Amino acid sequence: MSQPAIVSENLTYHYGDLVAVDHISFEVGEGEILGFLGPNGAGKSTAVKMLTGQLLPKEGRATLLGQDIAHHAKQIQAQIGVCFELTNLYEPMTAAENLNLFARLFGVRNFNADALLERVGLGGKGKVRVETYSKGMKQRLMVARALINRPRILFLDEPTDGLDPVSSETIRNIIKEAQTNGTTVFLTTHDMVEADKLSNRVAFINKGKIVALDTPYALKQQYGKRALKAELVGANGQLESREIVMDAPDTAAQISRLFAEEKVVTVHSEEATLEDIFIQITGRGLV
Amino acid sequence: MNGQMIGALLRKDLVLFFSNRFFALVTVLALVFYAVIYYAMPGTVDETLEMAIYAPNLPPGFFSELEEGGVQLIPMADAAALRQAIQSGEQQLGVLLSPTFAQNLHLGQPETIHLYFAPDLPDEFKELYTLFFREISFMLTGRPLNVTVESEILGVDRGGEQIPYRDRMLPLFAVLILMIETMGLASLITNEVTSGTITALLVTPLRVEGLFAAKGIFGVTLAFSQAAFVMGVTGGLNEQPILILFLLLLGSLLVTGIAFLIASVAKDMMSVMGWGMLAVLVMSLPAFMVLIPGVATQWAKILPSYYLVDGVYQVLNGGWGWGEVGQHLLLLTGFAAAFLGLGVLILRRRFQG
């Protein structure tokens, strides 16, 4: 892993007696995409609020780009971009007015709103009031707003939640492009497939604690089972499916018998999904 | 915090304020309404007392002393017409004299004067008029009462130059304009909190102090410019304009603090309207006390708006200058600072909650 862009050390927050985030520690390297996964109420949003300087930790500390967020929030916020889960745009204003406002707050010189809108697939829509936008367009505008200052760290909270496939794909491409340009991405999502596709590593958070943190591949290796799933024609002429576990002592013999004795139609390799692994670790689903 | 950030936020607030059609319409209509009301009201005070009278056979000039003293006699065709004029509310006071009134008066014979009062005339006025006619009777018979009456004017003698109602209303206009703007500003802030845009602003290099500075400048400018405009078109800036504008500026700071307080408790536009109307009613009370002389009491002085209303009123109509209004300015500054400080303190917690 390269030099860490984010370092969380025993980061803790509680609302009264309710512990929302419980001593979480992790690092995110520069240019890395970390998927931050957990069910509702697991502590994801509170963790993001502390990492972006919206909440002061009750215990522990978070260091972003080498500076403690509790003491240098404004210096850090100048270098990060945040895309919130809930749409919080100035809807009576146009898209360009929204972006120009934030460009001035970030002190971006010679800002070109049209170019950024073009980049997120909203070319030619700059002079349209945001209140007339569809949900997908608003979400793309939110992502565009988070990119105004060419952030070194990008926080994305459920960026594709409830979007149509085209909008989701556009946003995924923007995330990949940002990473290519060296941006670190902290991605909070429910979408396991998206997290699997985009993230270099994923962290599972449950009841305020990080319960697993590794690459998707390593997690699948550690927790998942590998199998072959075959479809074959049964004795009565009906299609049947059969599963062969890959790591069993007699796997090779089973495969040989399958092809020798059965009429195989299709064969697929099967591996655990991140959701399977999350359920296996926490005993609960992600919703 | 820098000028570029503040400028960007002000531009944004202006767009958002006028995109709320309700407040934009209220703002424009209110300005027109105040100016129209002001010019529709008479600019002078009618000092004559009208009195309907039916007095057959009364020699001309019999009541000349009364007429010279500001009483306008309205002659009626007969006793029935006189009664009708009073009953219909056309006249408040009617006098019926018998055909032999003048003659009997000279002969020293007993006579009766019939006074008719409109039903809604206060009892005190009825007693006053009764006493008034007894006195006239003595004057006309040449037998003066054995008493000496001395009179004294308390305060500035405004005989002949009473303050017209429309000039009494100017402080009310000023307070209403300023207070209505509290709702506009509070609504703007509440919308930003509930829609989460405040959160988006505060994860940029913008500090919360900068946000308050922008909101404060916007609120003060909005309220002050409208109040100054109405004062300007109604002639309220003809006397001591700098002093009036300074009073309005302090008033604008005060109402901006009130707007911050409303925004810190309001959850949506309806609750802004509810809290806002309550604030308007309370803060307007001193202005109504100026409109209806005699109802002002000591407790009105605990209301911050009293010092704005009384200050504006005394400068416009009482000829006060910086020296006389100094204490008002001091207290108004104190109230404005207290409300702004409290508003910022409470609202800040909501911004960062």
mmCIF file with all atom_site columns, C-alpha atoms in Angstrom, chain B residues 118-292:
data_model
loop_
_atom_site.group_PDB
_atom_site.id
_atom_site.type_symbol
_atom_site.label_atom_id
_atom_site.label_alt_id
_atom_site.label_comp_id
_atom_site.label_asym_id
_atom_site.label_entity_id
_atom_site.label_seq_id
_atom_site.pdbx_PDB_ins_code
_atom_site.Cartn_x
_atom_site.Cartn_y
_atom_site.Cartn_z
_atom_site.occupancy
_atom_site.B_iso_or_equiv
_atom_site.pdbx_formal_charge
_atom_site.auth_seq_id
_atom_site.auth_comp_id
_atom_site.auth_asym_id
_atom_site.auth_atom_id
_atom_site.pdbx_PDB_model_num
ATOM 1   C CA . ALA B 1 118 ? -74.521 59.185 18.916 1.00 0.00 ? 118 ALA B CA 1
ATOM 2   C CA . PRO B 1 119 ? -74.829 55.794 20.643 1.00 0.00 ? 119 PRO B CA 1
ATOM 3   C CA . ASP B 1 120 ? -71.139 54.979 20.384 1.00 0.00 ? 120 ASP B CA 1
ATOM 4   C CA . LEU B 1 121 ? -69.983 58.257 21.914 1.00 0.00 ? 121 LEU B CA 1
ATOM 5   C CA . PRO B 1 122 ? -68.065 57.486 25.132 1.00 0.00 ? 122 PRO B CA 1
ATOM 6   C CA . ASP B 1 123 ? -69.749 58.477 28.407 1.00 0.00 ? 123 ASP B CA 1
ATOM 7   C CA . GLU B 1 124 ? -66.889 60.814 29.255 1.00 0.00 ? 124 GLU B CA 1
ATOM 8   C CA . PHE B 1 125 ? -67.577 62.824 26.090 1.00 0.00 ? 125 PHE B CA 1
ATOM 9   C CA . LYS B 1 126 ? -71.293 62.971 26.882 1.00 0.00 ? 126 LYS B CA 1
ATOM 10  C CA . GLU B 1 127 ? -70.584 64.412 30.316 1.00 0.00 ? 127 GLU B CA 1
ATOM 11  C CA . LEU B 1 128 ? -68.089 66.802 28.814 1.00 0.00 ? 128 LEU B CA 1
ATOM 12  C CA . TYR B 1 129 ? -70.577 68.155 26.255 1.00 0.00 ? 129 TYR B CA 1
ATOM 13  C CA . THR B 1 130 ? -73.256 68.513 28.970 1.00 0.00 ? 130 THR B CA 1
ATOM 14  C CA . LEU B 1 131 ? -70.886 70.594 31.070 1.00 0.00 ? 131 LEU B CA 1
ATOM 15  C CA . PHE B 1 132 ? -69.876 72.530 27.982 1.00 0.00 ? 132 PHE B CA 1
ATOM 16  C CA . PHE B 1 133 ? -73.485 73.622 27.309 1.00 0.00 ? 133 PHE B CA 1
ATOM 17  C CA . ARG B 1 134 ? -74.092 74.572 30.916 1.00 0.00 ? 134 ARG B CA 1
ATOM 18  C CA . GLU B 1 135 ? -71.095 76.843 30.625 1.00 0.00 ? 135 GLU B CA 1
ATOM 19  C CA . ILE B 1 136 ? -72.411 78.350 27.374 1.00 0.00 ? 136 ILE B CA 1
ATOM 20  C CA . SER B 1 137 ? -75.674 79.057 29.086 1.00 0.00 ? 137 SER B CA 1
ATOM 21  C CA . PHE B 1 138 ? -73.905 81.033 31.731 1.00 0.00 ? 138 PHE B CA 1
ATOM 22  C CA . MET B 1 139 ? -71.936 82.918 29.072 1.00 0.00 ? 139 MET B CA 1
ATOM 23  C CA . LEU B 1 140 ? -75.070 83.830 27.128 1.00 0.00 ? 140 LEU B CA 1
ATOM 24  C CA . THR B 1 141 ? -76.994 85.042 30.187 1.00 0.00 ? 141 THR B CA 1
ATOM 25  C CA . GLY B 1 142 ? -74.106 87.175 31.322 1.00 0.00 ? 142 GLY B CA 1
ATOM 26  C CA . ARG B 1 143 ? -73.909 85.548 34.696 1.00 0.00 ? 143 ARG B CA 1
ATOM 27  C CA . PRO B 1 144 ? -70.431 84.084 35.018 1.00 0.00 ? 144 PRO B CA 1
ATOM 28  C CA . LEU B 1 145 ? -69.689 81.160 37.249 1.00 0.00 ? 145 LEU B CA 1
ATOM 29  C CA . ASN B 1 146 ? -68.018 82.050 40.423 1.00 0.00 ? 146 ASN B CA 1
ATOM 30  C CA . VAL B 1 147 ? -64.864 80.075 39.594 1.00 0.00 ? 147 VAL B CA 1
ATOM 31  C CA . THR B 1 148 ? -61.610 80.781 37.930 1.00 0.00 ? 148 THR B CA 1
ATOM 32  C CA . VAL B 1 149 ? -60.340 78.320 35.340 1.00 0.00 ? 149 VAL B CA 1
ATOM 33  C CA . GLU B 1 150 ? -56.677 78.081 34.596 1.00 0.00 ? 150 GLU B CA 1
ATOM 34  C CA . SER B 1 151 ? -55.284 75.930 31.839 1.00 0.00 ? 151 SER B CA 1
ATOM 35  C CA . GLU B 1 152 ? -51.834 74.541 31.180 1.00 0.00 ? 152 GLU B CA 1
ATOM 36  C CA . ILE B 1 153 ? -50.390 72.658 28.226 1.00 0.00 ? 153 ILE B CA 1
ATOM 37  C CA . LEU B 1 154 ? -48.247 69.743 29.332 1.00 0.00 ? 154 LEU B CA 1
ATOM 38  C CA . GLY B 1 155 ? -45.446 68.923 26.858 1.00 0.00 ? 155 GLY B CA 1
ATOM 39  C CA . VAL B 1 156 ? -44.928 70.607 23.515 1.00 0.00 ? 156 VAL B CA 1
ATOM 40  C CA . ASP B 1 157 ? -47.877 72.844 22.654 1.00 0.00 ? 157 ASP B CA 1
ATOM 41  C CA . ARG B 1 158 ? -49.034 71.378 19.362 1.00 0.00 ? 158 ARG B CA 1
ATOM 42  C CA . GLY B 1 159 ? -52.112 73.551 19.073 1.00 0.00 ? 159 GLY B CA 1
ATOM 43  C CA . GLY B 1 160 ? -52.700 74.034 15.370 1.00 0.00 ? 160 GLY B CA 1
ATOM 44  C CA . GLU B 1 161 ? -49.954 71.573 14.366 1.00 0.00 ? 161 GLU B CA 1
ATOM 45  C CA . GLN B 1 162 ? -51.130 68.227 15.648 1.00 0.00 ? 162 GLN B CA 1
ATOM 46  C CA . ILE B 1 163 ? -49.384 65.119 14.308 1.00 0.00 ? 163 ILE B CA 1
ATOM 47  C CA . PRO B 1 164 ? -51.378 63.531 11.478 1.00 0.00 ? 164 PRO B CA 1
ATOM 48  C CA . TYR B 1 165 ? -52.135 59.836 11.851 1.00 0.00 ? 165 TYR B CA 1
ATOM 49  C CA . ARG B 1 166 ? -50.051 58.926 8.849  1.00 0.00 ? 166 ARG B CA 1
ATOM 50  C CA . ASP B 1 167 ? -46.970 60.403 10.511 1.00 0.00 ? 167 ASP B CA 1
ATOM 51  C CA . ARG B 1 168 ? -47.818 58.560 13.706 1.00 0.00 ? 168 ARG B CA 1
ATOM 52  C CA . MET B 1 169 ? -47.907 55.388 11.605 1.00 0.00 ? 169 MET B CA 1
ATOM 53  C CA . LEU B 1 170 ? -44.420 55.742 10.156 1.00 0.00 ? 170 LEU B CA 1
ATOM 54  C CA . PRO B 1 171 ? -42.725 53.980 13.098 1.00 0.00 ? 171 PRO B CA 1
ATOM 55  C CA . LEU B 1 172 ? -45.303 51.187 12.737 1.00 0.00 ? 172 LEU B CA 1
ATOM 56  C CA . PHE B 1 173 ? -44.442 50.853 9.046  1.00 0.00 ? 173 PHE B CA 1
ATOM 57  C CA . ALA B 1 174 ? -40.738 50.711 9.886  1.00 0.00 ? 174 ALA B CA 1
ATOM 58  C CA . VAL B 1 175 ? -41.219 47.986 12.512 1.00 0.00 ? 175 VAL B CA 1
ATOM 59  C CA . LEU B 1 176 ? -43.557 45.947 10.302 1.00 0.00 ? 176 LEU B CA 1
ATOM 60  C CA . ILE B 1 177 ? -41.164 46.062 7.341  1.00 0.00 ? 177 ILE B CA 1
ATOM 61  C CA . LEU B 1 178 ? -38.245 45.013 9.503  1.00 0.00 ? 178 LEU B CA 1
ATOM 62  C CA . MET B 1 179 ? -40.191 42.279 11.269 1.00 0.00 ? 179 MET B CA 1
ATOM 63  C CA . ILE B 1 180 ? -41.666 40.822 8.067  1.00 0.00 ? 180 ILE B CA 1
ATOM 64  C CA . GLU B 1 181 ? -38.114 40.387 6.814  1.00 0.00 ? 181 GLU B CA 1
ATOM 65  C CA . THR B 1 182 ? -37.317 38.224 9.850  1.00 0.00 ? 182 THR B CA 1
ATOM 66  C CA . MET B 1 183 ? -39.648 35.630 8.362  1.00 0.00 ? 183 MET B CA 1
ATOM 67  C CA . GLY B 1 184 ? -37.958 35.827 4.955  1.00 0.00 ? 184 GLY B CA 1
ATOM 68  C CA . LEU B 1 185 ? -34.496 35.361 6.407  1.00 0.00 ? 185 LEU B CA 1
ATOM 69  C CA . ALA B 1 186 ? -35.578 32.702 8.923  1.00 0.00 ? 186 ALA B CA 1
ATOM 70  C CA . SER B 1 187 ? -37.316 30.758 6.157  1.00 0.00 ? 187 SER B CA 1
ATOM 71  C CA . LEU B 1 188 ? -34.188 30.928 4.001  1.00 0.00 ? 188 LEU B CA 1
ATOM 72  C CA . ILE B 1 189 ? -32.006 29.573 6.818  1.00 0.00 ? 189 ILE B CA 1
ATOM 73  C CA . THR B 1 190 ? -34.526 26.893 7.837  1.00 0.00 ? 190 THR B CA 1
ATOM 74  C CA . ASN B 1 191 ? -34.732 25.655 4.246  1.00 0.00 ? 191 ASN B CA 1
ATOM 75  C CA . GLU B 1 192 ? -30.960 25.403 4.111  1.00 0.00 ? 192 GLU B CA 1
ATOM 76  C CA . VAL B 1 193 ? -30.812 23.425 7.351  1.00 0.00 ? 193 VAL B CA 1
ATOM 77  C CA . THR B 1 194 ? -33.609 21.002 6.428  1.00 0.00 ? 194 THR B CA 1
ATOM 78  C CA . SER B 1 195 ? -32.374 20.457 2.861  1.00 0.00 ? 195 SER B CA 1
ATOM 79  C CA . GLY B 1 196 ? -28.834 19.821 4.103  1.00 0.00 ? 196 GLY B CA 1
ATOM 80  C CA . THR B 1 197 ? -27.216 22.507 1.956  1.00 0.00 ? 197 THR B CA 1
ATOM 81  C CA . ILE B 1 198 ? -25.717 24.061 5.085  1.00 0.00 ? 198 ILE B CA 1
ATOM 82  C CA . THR B 1 199 ? -23.835 20.792 5.643  1.00 0.00 ? 199 THR B CA 1
ATOM 83  C CA . ALA B 1 200 ? -22.529 20.907 2.078  1.00 0.00 ? 200 ALA B CA 1
ATOM 84  C CA . LEU B 1 201 ? -21.307 24.482 2.626  1.00 0.00 ? 201 LEU B CA 1
ATOM 85  C CA . LEU B 1 202 ? -19.572 23.606 5.873  1.00 0.00 ? 202 LEU B CA 1
ATOM 86  C CA . VAL B 1 203 ? -17.425 20.823 4.388  1.00 0.00 ? 203 VAL B CA 1
ATOM 87  C CA . THR B 1 204 ? -15.723 23.423 2.198  1.00 0.00 ? 204 THR B CA 1
ATOM 88  C CA . PRO B 1 205 ? -13.110 25.905 3.418  1.00 0.00 ? 205 PRO B CA 1
ATOM 89  C CA . LEU B 1 206 ? -16.014 28.151 4.509  1.00 0.00 ? 206 LEU B CA 1
ATOM 90  C CA . ARG B 1 207 ? -16.043 28.643 8.271  1.00 0.00 ? 207 ARG B CA 1
ATOM 91  C CA . VAL B 1 208 ? -19.248 28.866 10.269 1.00 0.00 ? 208 VAL B CA 1
ATOM 92  C CA . GLU B 1 209 ? -18.318 32.468 11.138 1.00 0.00 ? 209 GLU B CA 1
ATOM 93  C CA . GLY B 1 210 ? -18.280 33.280 7.423  1.00 0.00 ? 210 GLY B CA 1
ATOM 94  C CA . LEU B 1 211 ? -21.671 31.693 6.999  1.00 0.00 ? 211 LEU B CA 1
ATOM 95  C CA . PHE B 1 212 ? -23.109 33.827 9.805  1.00 0.00 ? 212 PHE B CA 1
ATOM 96  C CA . ALA B 1 213 ? -21.440 36.932 8.414  1.00 0.00 ? 213 ALA B CA 1
ATOM 97  C CA . ALA B 1 214 ? -23.068 36.333 5.033  1.00 0.00 ? 214 ALA B CA 1
ATOM 98  C CA . LYS B 1 215 ? -26.476 35.620 6.554  1.00 0.00 ? 215 LYS B CA 1
ATOM 99  C CA . GLY B 1 216 ? -26.172 38.660 8.799  1.00 0.00 ? 216 GLY B CA 1
ATOM 100 C CA . ILE B 1 217 ? -25.178 40.987 5.973  1.00 0.00 ? 217 ILE B CA 1
ATOM 101 C CA . PHE B 1 218 ? -27.981 39.640 3.795  1.00 0.00 ? 218 PHE B CA 1
ATOM 102 C CA . GLY B 1 219 ? -30.610 39.988 6.542  1.00 0.00 ? 219 GLY B CA 1
ATOM 103 C CA . VAL B 1 220 ? -29.548 43.481 7.578  1.00 0.00 ? 220 VAL B CA 1
ATOM 104 C CA . THR B 1 221 ? -29.295 44.702 3.983  1.00 0.00 ? 221 THR B CA 1
ATOM 105 C CA . LEU B 1 222 ? -32.682 43.272 3.053  1.00 0.00 ? 222 LEU B CA 1
ATOM 106 C CA . ALA B 1 223 ? -34.479 44.754 6.056  1.00 0.00 ? 223 ALA B CA 1
ATOM 107 C CA . PHE B 1 224 ? -32.629 48.063 6.143  1.00 0.00 ? 224 PHE B CA 1
ATOM 108 C CA . SER B 1 225 ? -32.955 48.841 2.427  1.00 0.00 ? 225 SER B CA 1
ATOM 109 C CA . GLN B 1 226 ? -36.712 48.294 2.467  1.00 0.00 ? 226 GLN B CA 1
ATOM 110 C CA . ALA B 1 227 ? -37.290 50.298 5.646  1.00 0.00 ? 227 ALA B CA 1
ATOM 111 C CA . ALA B 1 228 ? -35.095 53.112 4.304  1.00 0.00 ? 228 ALA B CA 1
ATOM 112 C CA . PHE B 1 229 ? -36.958 53.020 0.986  1.00 0.00 ? 229 PHE B CA 1
ATOM 113 C CA . VAL B 1 230 ? -40.373 53.395 2.641  1.00 0.00 ? 230 VAL B CA 1
ATOM 114 C CA . MET B 1 231 ? -39.067 56.137 4.924  1.00 0.00 ? 231 MET B CA 1
ATOM 115 C CA . GLY B 1 232 ? -37.633 57.885 1.870  1.00 0.00 ? 232 GLY B CA 1
ATOM 116 C CA . VAL B 1 233 ? -40.808 57.851 -0.216 1.00 0.00 ? 233 VAL B CA 1
ATOM 117 C CA . THR B 1 234 ? -42.993 58.918 2.726  1.00 0.00 ? 234 THR B CA 1
ATOM 118 C CA . GLY B 1 235 ? -40.815 61.858 3.687  1.00 0.00 ? 235 GLY B CA 1
ATOM 119 C CA . GLY B 1 236 ? -39.516 60.137 6.789  1.00 0.00 ? 236 GLY B CA 1
ATOM 120 C CA . LEU B 1 237 ? -35.962 61.094 5.897  1.00 0.00 ? 237 LEU B CA 1
ATOM 121 C CA . ASN B 1 238 ? -36.625 64.813 5.543  1.00 0.00 ? 238 ASN B CA 1
ATOM 122 C CA . GLU B 1 239 ? -35.644 65.519 9.148  1.00 0.00 ? 239 GLU B CA 1
ATOM 123 C CA . GLN B 1 240 ? -32.421 64.113 10.632 1.00 0.00 ? 240 GLN B CA 1
ATOM 124 C CA . PRO B 1 241 ? -31.917 61.479 7.866  1.00 0.00 ? 241 PRO B CA 1
ATOM 125 C CA . ILE B 1 242 ? -28.642 60.143 9.277  1.00 0.00 ? 242 ILE B CA 1
ATOM 126 C CA . LEU B 1 243 ? -30.194 59.634 12.697 1.00 0.00 ? 243 LEU B CA 1
ATOM 127 C CA . ILE B 1 244 ? -33.272 57.889 11.262 1.00 0.00 ? 244 ILE B CA 1
ATOM 128 C CA . LEU B 1 245 ? -31.096 55.650 9.074  1.00 0.00 ? 245 LEU B CA 1
ATOM 129 C CA . PHE B 1 246 ? -28.921 54.801 12.068 1.00 0.00 ? 246 PHE B CA 1
ATOM 130 C CA . LEU B 1 247 ? -31.998 53.831 14.071 1.00 0.00 ? 247 LEU B CA 1
ATOM 131 C CA . LEU B 1 248 ? -33.203 51.656 11.180 1.00 0.00 ? 248 LEU B CA 1
ATOM 132 C CA . LEU B 1 249 ? -29.774 50.029 10.919 1.00 0.00 ? 249 LEU B CA 1
ATOM 133 C CA . LEU B 1 250 ? -29.868 49.086 14.601 1.00 0.00 ? 250 LEU B CA 1
ATOM 134 C CA . GLY B 1 251 ? -33.425 47.840 14.101 1.00 0.00 ? 251 GLY B CA 1
ATOM 135 C CA . SER B 1 252 ? -32.223 45.713 11.168 1.00 0.00 ? 252 SER B CA 1
ATOM 136 C CA . LEU B 1 253 ? -29.497 44.166 13.329 1.00 0.00 ? 253 LEU B CA 1
ATOM 137 C CA . LEU B 1 254 ? -32.093 43.430 16.008 1.00 0.00 ? 254 LEU B CA 1
ATOM 138 C CA . VAL B 1 255 ? -34.488 41.696 13.609 1.00 0.00 ? 255 VAL B CA 1
ATOM 139 C CA . THR B 1 256 ? -31.645 39.706 12.055 1.00 0.00 ? 256 THR B CA 1
ATOM 140 C CA . GLY B 1 257 ? -30.925 38.341 15.541 1.00 0.00 ? 257 GLY B CA 1
ATOM 141 C CA . ILE B 1 258 ? -34.618 37.514 15.925 1.00 0.00 ? 258 ILE B CA 1
ATOM 142 C CA . ALA B 1 259 ? -34.543 35.743 12.534 1.00 0.00 ? 259 ALA B CA 1
ATOM 143 C CA . PHE B 1 260 ? -31.588 33.630 13.711 1.00 0.00 ? 260 PHE B CA 1
ATOM 144 C CA . LEU B 1 261 ? -33.544 32.661 16.832 1.00 0.00 ? 261 LEU B CA 1
ATOM 145 C CA . ILE B 1 262 ? -36.632 31.735 14.802 1.00 0.00 ? 262 ILE B CA 1
ATOM 146 C CA . ALA B 1 263 ? -34.497 29.684 12.388 1.00 0.00 ? 263 ALA B CA 1
ATOM 147 C CA . SER B 1 264 ? -32.941 27.822 15.315 1.00 0.00 ? 264 SER B CA 1
ATOM 148 C CA . VAL B 1 265 ? -36.330 26.484 16.449 1.00 0.00 ? 265 VAL B CA 1
ATOM 149 C CA . ALA B 1 266 ? -38.379 26.339 13.221 1.00 0.00 ? 266 ALA B CA 1
ATOM 150 C CA . LYS B 1 267 ? -38.621 23.052 11.344 1.00 0.00 ? 267 LYS B CA 1
ATOM 151 C CA . ASP B 1 268 ? -40.304 24.216 8.149  1.00 0.00 ? 268 ASP B CA 1
ATOM 152 C CA . MET B 1 269 ? -41.938 27.225 6.519  1.00 0.00 ? 269 MET B CA 1
ATOM 153 C CA . MET B 1 270 ? -45.154 26.827 8.508  1.00 0.00 ? 270 MET B CA 1
ATOM 154 C CA . SER B 1 271 ? -43.351 26.925 11.825 1.00 0.00 ? 271 SER B CA 1
ATOM 155 C CA . VAL B 1 272 ? -41.334 29.910 10.581 1.00 0.00 ? 272 VAL B CA 1
ATOM 156 C CA . MET B 1 273 ? -44.654 31.651 9.895  1.00 0.00 ? 273 MET B CA 1
ATOM 157 C CA . GLY B 1 274 ? -45.999 30.707 13.339 1.00 0.00 ? 274 GLY B CA 1
ATOM 158 C CA . TRP B 1 275 ? -42.981 31.882 15.301 1.00 0.00 ? 275 TRP B CA 1
ATOM 159 C CA . GLY B 1 276 ? -42.563 34.841 12.961 1.00 0.00 ? 276 GLY B CA 1
ATOM 160 C CA . MET B 1 277 ? -46.131 36.096 13.424 1.00 0.00 ? 277 MET B CA 1
ATOM 161 C CA . LEU B 1 278 ? -45.739 35.824 17.189 1.00 0.00 ? 278 LEU B CA 1
ATOM 162 C CA . ALA B 1 279 ? -42.571 37.903 17.008 1.00 0.00 ? 279 ALA B CA 1
ATOM 163 C CA . VAL B 1 280 ? -44.254 40.438 14.687 1.00 0.00 ? 280 VAL B CA 1
ATOM 164 C CA . LEU B 1 281 ? -47.185 40.847 17.080 1.00 0.00 ? 281 LEU B CA 1
ATOM 165 C CA . VAL B 1 282 ? -45.030 41.304 20.155 1.00 0.00 ? 282 VAL B CA 1
ATOM 166 C CA . MET B 1 283 ? -42.530 43.632 18.515 1.00 0.00 ? 283 MET B CA 1
ATOM 167 C CA . SER B 1 284 ? -45.273 45.735 16.900 1.00 0.00 ? 284 SER B CA 1
ATOM 168 C CA . LEU B 1 285 ? -47.002 46.495 20.199 1.00 0.00 ? 285 LEU B CA 1
ATOM 169 C CA . PRO B 1 286 ? -44.979 49.646 20.935 1.00 0.00 ? 286 PRO B CA 1
ATOM 170 C CA . ALA B 1 287 ? -45.874 50.989 17.487 1.00 0.00 ? 287 ALA B CA 1
ATOM 171 C CA . PHE B 1 288 ? -49.593 50.640 18.213 1.00 0.00 ? 288 PHE B CA 1
ATOM 172 C CA . MET B 1 289 ? -49.043 52.434 21.481 1.00 0.00 ? 289 MET B CA 1
ATOM 173 C CA . VAL B 1 290 ? -47.685 55.383 19.530 1.00 0.00 ? 290 VAL B CA 1
ATOM 174 C CA . LEU B 1 291 ? -50.712 55.260 17.250 1.00 0.00 ? 291 LEU B CA 1
ATOM 175 C CA . ILE B 1 292 ? -53.108 55.387 20.187 1.00 0.00 ? 292 ILE B CA 1
#
